[in-house]
């Protein structure tokens, strides 16, 4: 990942593209666990890379205080897994094609289990 310190309490980071995460330190006592549906996503190119990221997350979970590491599987049309980090942020590592979810958006409205 590329990382830039934006201020004393924040960084910007990205992984090989134009999408940037803004990470801001939360004041003590104000932090809560990020809800699963608000997770962050990092796209990798292949399912093998998802598997390698999963292997590393499981291997280094104790070092980085990672938890709730799911097993890789096909979900919402992509191969991925989820985990929470030491700061209670929810993450998804997924094998998305170039253009991210644009392939799903181009399918138009869908019927599903959501509300």
PDB file of C-alpha atoms in Angstrom:
ATOM      1  CA  UNK A   1       0.000   0.000   0.000  1.00  0.00           C
ATOM      2  CA  UNK A   2       1.024   3.576  -0.596  1.00  0.00           C
ATOM      3  CA  UNK A   3       0.562   5.755   2.498  1.00  0.00           C
ATOM      4  CA  UNK A   4       0.704   9.536   2.981  1.00  0.00           C
ATOM      5  CA  UNK A   5       0.477  11.221   6.376  1.00  0.00           C
ATOM      6  CA  UNK A   6      -2.217  13.888   5.933  1.00  0.00           C
ATOM      7  CA  UNK A   7      -2.064  15.297   9.477  1.00  0.00           C
ATOM      8  CA  UNK A   8      -1.012  14.352  12.995  1.00  0.00           C
ATOM      9  CA  UNK A   9      -4.142  12.188  13.314  1.00  0.00           C
ATOM     10  CA  UNK A  10      -4.782  10.995   9.756  1.00  0.00           C
ATOM     11  CA  UNK A  11      -3.326   9.161   6.766  1.00  0.00           C
ATOM     12  CA  UNK A  12      -4.389   8.557   3.184  1.00  0.00           C
ATOM     13  CA  UNK A  13      -3.684   5.158   1.664  1.00  0.00           C
ATOM     14  CA  UNK A  14      -4.292   3.348  -1.616  1.00  0.00           C
ATOM     15  CA  UNK A  15      -3.404   0.114  -3.317  1.00  0.00           C
ATOM     16  CA  UNK A  16      -2.478   0.448  -6.972  1.00  0.00           C
ATOM     17  CA  UNK A  17      -5.355   2.656  -8.057  1.00  0.00           C
ATOM     18  CA  UNK A  18      -7.090   5.982  -7.657  1.00  0.00           C
ATOM     19  CA  UNK A  19      -9.359   4.920  -4.774  1.00  0.00           C
ATOM     20  CA  UNK A  20      -8.058   6.429  -1.547  1.00  0.00           C
ATOM     21  CA  UNK A  21      -8.933   5.536   2.042  1.00  0.00           C
ATOM     22  CA  UNK A  22      -8.835   8.366   4.553  1.00  0.00           C
ATOM     23  CA  UNK A  23      -7.910   7.002   7.978  1.00  0.00           C
ATOM     24  CA  UNK A  24      -8.514   9.278  10.969  1.00  0.00           C
ATOM     25  CA  UNK A  25      -7.651   8.576  14.596  1.00  0.00           C
ATOM     26  CA  UNK A  26     -10.780   8.621  16.760  1.00  0.00           C
ATOM     27  CA  UNK A  27     -10.586  10.330  20.173  1.00  0.00           C
ATOM     28  CA  UNK A  28     -10.269   7.967  23.146  1.00  0.00           C
ATOM     29  CA  UNK A  29     -13.625   6.669  24.339  1.00  0.00           C
ATOM     30  CA  UNK A  30     -15.477   7.530  21.091  1.00  0.00           C
ATOM     31  CA  UNK A  31     -14.560   4.438  19.064  1.00  0.00           C
ATOM     32  CA  UNK A  32     -17.038   1.644  18.288  1.00  0.00           C
ATOM     33  CA  UNK A  33     -16.777  -1.462  16.119  1.00  0.00           C
ATOM     34  CA  UNK A  34     -17.430  -0.745  12.441  1.00  0.00           C
ATOM     35  CA  UNK A  35     -20.644  -2.449  11.339  1.00  0.00           C
ATOM     36  CA  UNK A  36     -20.141  -5.275   8.851  1.00  0.00           C
ATOM     37  CA  UNK A  37     -22.268  -3.542   6.201  1.00  0.00           C
ATOM     38  CA  UNK A  38     -19.978  -0.485   6.328  1.00  0.00           C
ATOM     39  CA  UNK A  39     -16.808  -2.505   5.635  1.00  0.00           C
ATOM     40  CA  UNK A  40     -13.798  -1.328   3.646  1.00  0.00           C
ATOM     41  CA  UNK A  41     -12.850  -3.279   0.534  1.00  0.00           C
ATOM     42  CA  UNK A  42      -9.490  -3.902  -1.091  1.00  0.00           C
ATOM     43  CA  UNK A  43      -9.529  -5.389  -4.595  1.00  0.00           C
ATOM     44  CA  UNK A  44      -6.832  -7.831  -5.664  1.00  0.00           C
ATOM     45  CA  UNK A  45      -6.521  -9.289  -9.155  1.00  0.00           C
ATOM     46  CA  UNK A  46      -7.024 -13.032  -8.637  1.00  0.00           C
ATOM     47  CA  UNK A  47      -8.634 -15.601  -6.366  1.00  0.00           C
ATOM     48  CA  UNK A  48      -5.129 -16.917  -5.634  1.00  0.00           C
ATOM     49  CA  UNK A  49      -4.229 -13.470  -4.267  1.00  0.00           C
ATOM     50  CA  UNK A  50      -7.340 -13.557  -2.048  1.00  0.00           C
ATOM     51  CA  UNK A  51      -6.191 -16.945  -0.752  1.00  0.00           C
ATOM     52  CA  UNK A  52      -2.682 -15.605  -0.098  1.00  0.00           C
ATOM     53  CA  UNK A  53      -4.059 -12.562   1.743  1.00  0.00           C
ATOM     54  CA  UNK A  54      -6.246 -14.892   3.811  1.00  0.00           C
ATOM     55  CA  UNK A  55      -3.266 -17.115   4.603  1.00  0.00           C
ATOM     56  CA  UNK A  56      -1.277 -14.081   5.782  1.00  0.00           C
ATOM     57  CA  UNK A  57      -4.193 -12.680   7.803  1.00  0.00           C
ATOM     58  CA  UNK A  58      -4.652 -16.001   9.612  1.00  0.00           C
ATOM     59  CA  UNK A  59      -0.908 -16.452  10.087  1.00  0.00           C
ATOM     60  CA  UNK A  60      -0.381 -12.947  11.491  1.00  0.00           C
ATOM     61  CA  UNK A  61      -3.723 -12.491  13.282  1.00  0.00           C
ATOM     62  CA  UNK A  62      -2.125 -12.463  16.734  1.00  0.00           C
ATOM     63  CA  UNK A  63       0.573  -9.980  15.683  1.00  0.00           C
ATOM     64  CA  UNK A  64      -1.921  -7.465  14.250  1.00  0.00           C
ATOM     65  CA  UNK A  65      -4.890  -8.324  16.502  1.00  0.00           C
ATOM     66  CA  UNK A  66      -7.064  -9.383  13.566  1.00  0.00           C
ATOM     67  CA  UNK A  67     -10.277 -11.216  14.378  1.00  0.00           C
ATOM     68  CA  UNK A  68     -13.505 -12.560  12.895  1.00  0.00           C
ATOM     69  CA  UNK A  69     -11.538 -13.767   9.860  1.00  0.00           C
ATOM     70  CA  UNK A  70     -13.988 -15.489   7.529  1.00  0.00           C
ATOM     71  CA  UNK A  71     -13.067 -18.214   5.061  1.00  0.00           C
ATOM     72  CA  UNK A  72     -12.699 -17.153   1.411  1.00  0.00           C
ATOM     73  CA  UNK A  73     -15.821 -17.867  -0.655  1.00  0.00           C
ATOM     74  CA  UNK A  74     -17.879 -16.464  -3.509  1.00  0.00           C
ATOM     75  CA  UNK A  75     -20.102 -13.705  -2.131  1.00  0.00           C
ATOM     76  CA  UNK A  76     -22.100 -11.126  -4.096  1.00  0.00           C
ATOM     77  CA  UNK A  77     -20.462 -12.334  -7.303  1.00  0.00           C
ATOM     78  CA  UNK A  78     -16.839 -12.113  -6.157  1.00  0.00           C
ATOM     79  CA  UNK A  79     -14.401 -14.334  -4.264  1.00  0.00           C
ATOM     80  CA  UNK A  80     -13.538 -12.713  -0.939  1.00  0.00           C
ATOM     81  CA  UNK A  81     -13.117 -12.892   2.827  1.00  0.00           C
ATOM     82  CA  UNK A  82     -13.747 -10.490   5.714  1.00  0.00           C
ATOM     83  CA  UNK A  83     -11.987  -9.598   8.966  1.00  0.00           C
ATOM     84  CA  UNK A  84     -11.854  -6.907  11.661  1.00  0.00           C
ATOM     85  CA  UNK A  85      -8.608  -5.152  12.582  1.00  0.00           C
ATOM     86  CA  UNK A  86      -7.193  -3.970  15.910  1.00  0.00           C
ATOM     87  CA  UNK A  87      -9.077  -0.669  15.591  1.00  0.00           C
ATOM     88  CA  UNK A  88     -12.450  -2.406  15.056  1.00  0.00           C
ATOM     89  CA  UNK A  89     -12.560  -1.646  11.320  1.00  0.00           C
ATOM     90  CA  UNK A  90     -14.238  -4.208   9.072  1.00  0.00           C
ATOM     91  CA  UNK A  91     -12.397  -5.215   5.874  1.00  0.00           C
ATOM     92  CA  UNK A  92     -13.073  -7.307   2.787  1.00  0.00           C
ATOM     93  CA  UNK A  93     -10.302  -8.588   0.503  1.00  0.00           C
ATOM     94  CA  UNK A  94     -11.831  -9.518  -2.861  1.00  0.00           C
ATOM     95  CA  UNK A  95     -10.950 -10.579  -6.397  1.00  0.00           C
ATOM     96  CA  UNK A  96     -12.836  -8.006  -8.429  1.00  0.00           C
ATOM     97  CA  UNK A  97     -12.365  -7.622 -12.181  1.00  0.00           C
ATOM     98  CA  UNK A  98     -10.932  -4.351 -13.556  1.00  0.00           C
ATOM     99  CA  UNK A  99     -13.478  -1.601 -12.917  1.00  0.00           C
ATOM    100  CA  UNK A 100     -14.524  -3.012  -9.548  1.00  0.00           C
ATOM    101  CA  UNK A 101     -18.278  -3.399  -9.153  1.00  0.00           C
ATOM    102  CA  UNK A 102     -19.100  -1.602 -12.401  1.00  0.00           C
ATOM    103  CA  UNK A 103     -20.051  -4.991 -13.914  1.00  0.00           C
ATOM    104  CA  UNK A 104     -22.767  -5.365 -11.270  1.00  0.00           C
ATOM    105  CA  UNK A 105     -23.971  -1.787 -11.664  1.00  0.00           C
ATOM    106  CA  UNK A 106     -24.322  -2.263 -15.434  1.00  0.00           C
ATOM    107  CA  UNK A 107     -26.708  -5.206 -14.823  1.00  0.00           C
ATOM    108  CA  UNK A 108     -29.284  -2.697 -13.571  1.00  0.00           C
ATOM    109  CA  UNK A 109     -31.857  -3.162 -10.838  1.00  0.00           C
ATOM    110  CA  UNK A 110     -32.001  -6.612  -9.244  1.00  0.00           C
ATOM    111  CA  UNK A 111     -34.454  -8.397  -6.996  1.00  0.00           C
ATOM    112  CA  UNK A 112     -32.904  -9.779  -3.856  1.00  0.00           C
ATOM    113  CA  UNK A 113     -33.173 -10.392  -0.153  1.00  0.00           C
ATOM    114  CA  UNK A 114     -32.293  -6.805   0.838  1.00  0.00           C
ATOM    115  CA  UNK A 115     -34.879  -4.319   2.010  1.00  0.00           C
TER     116      UNK A 115
END
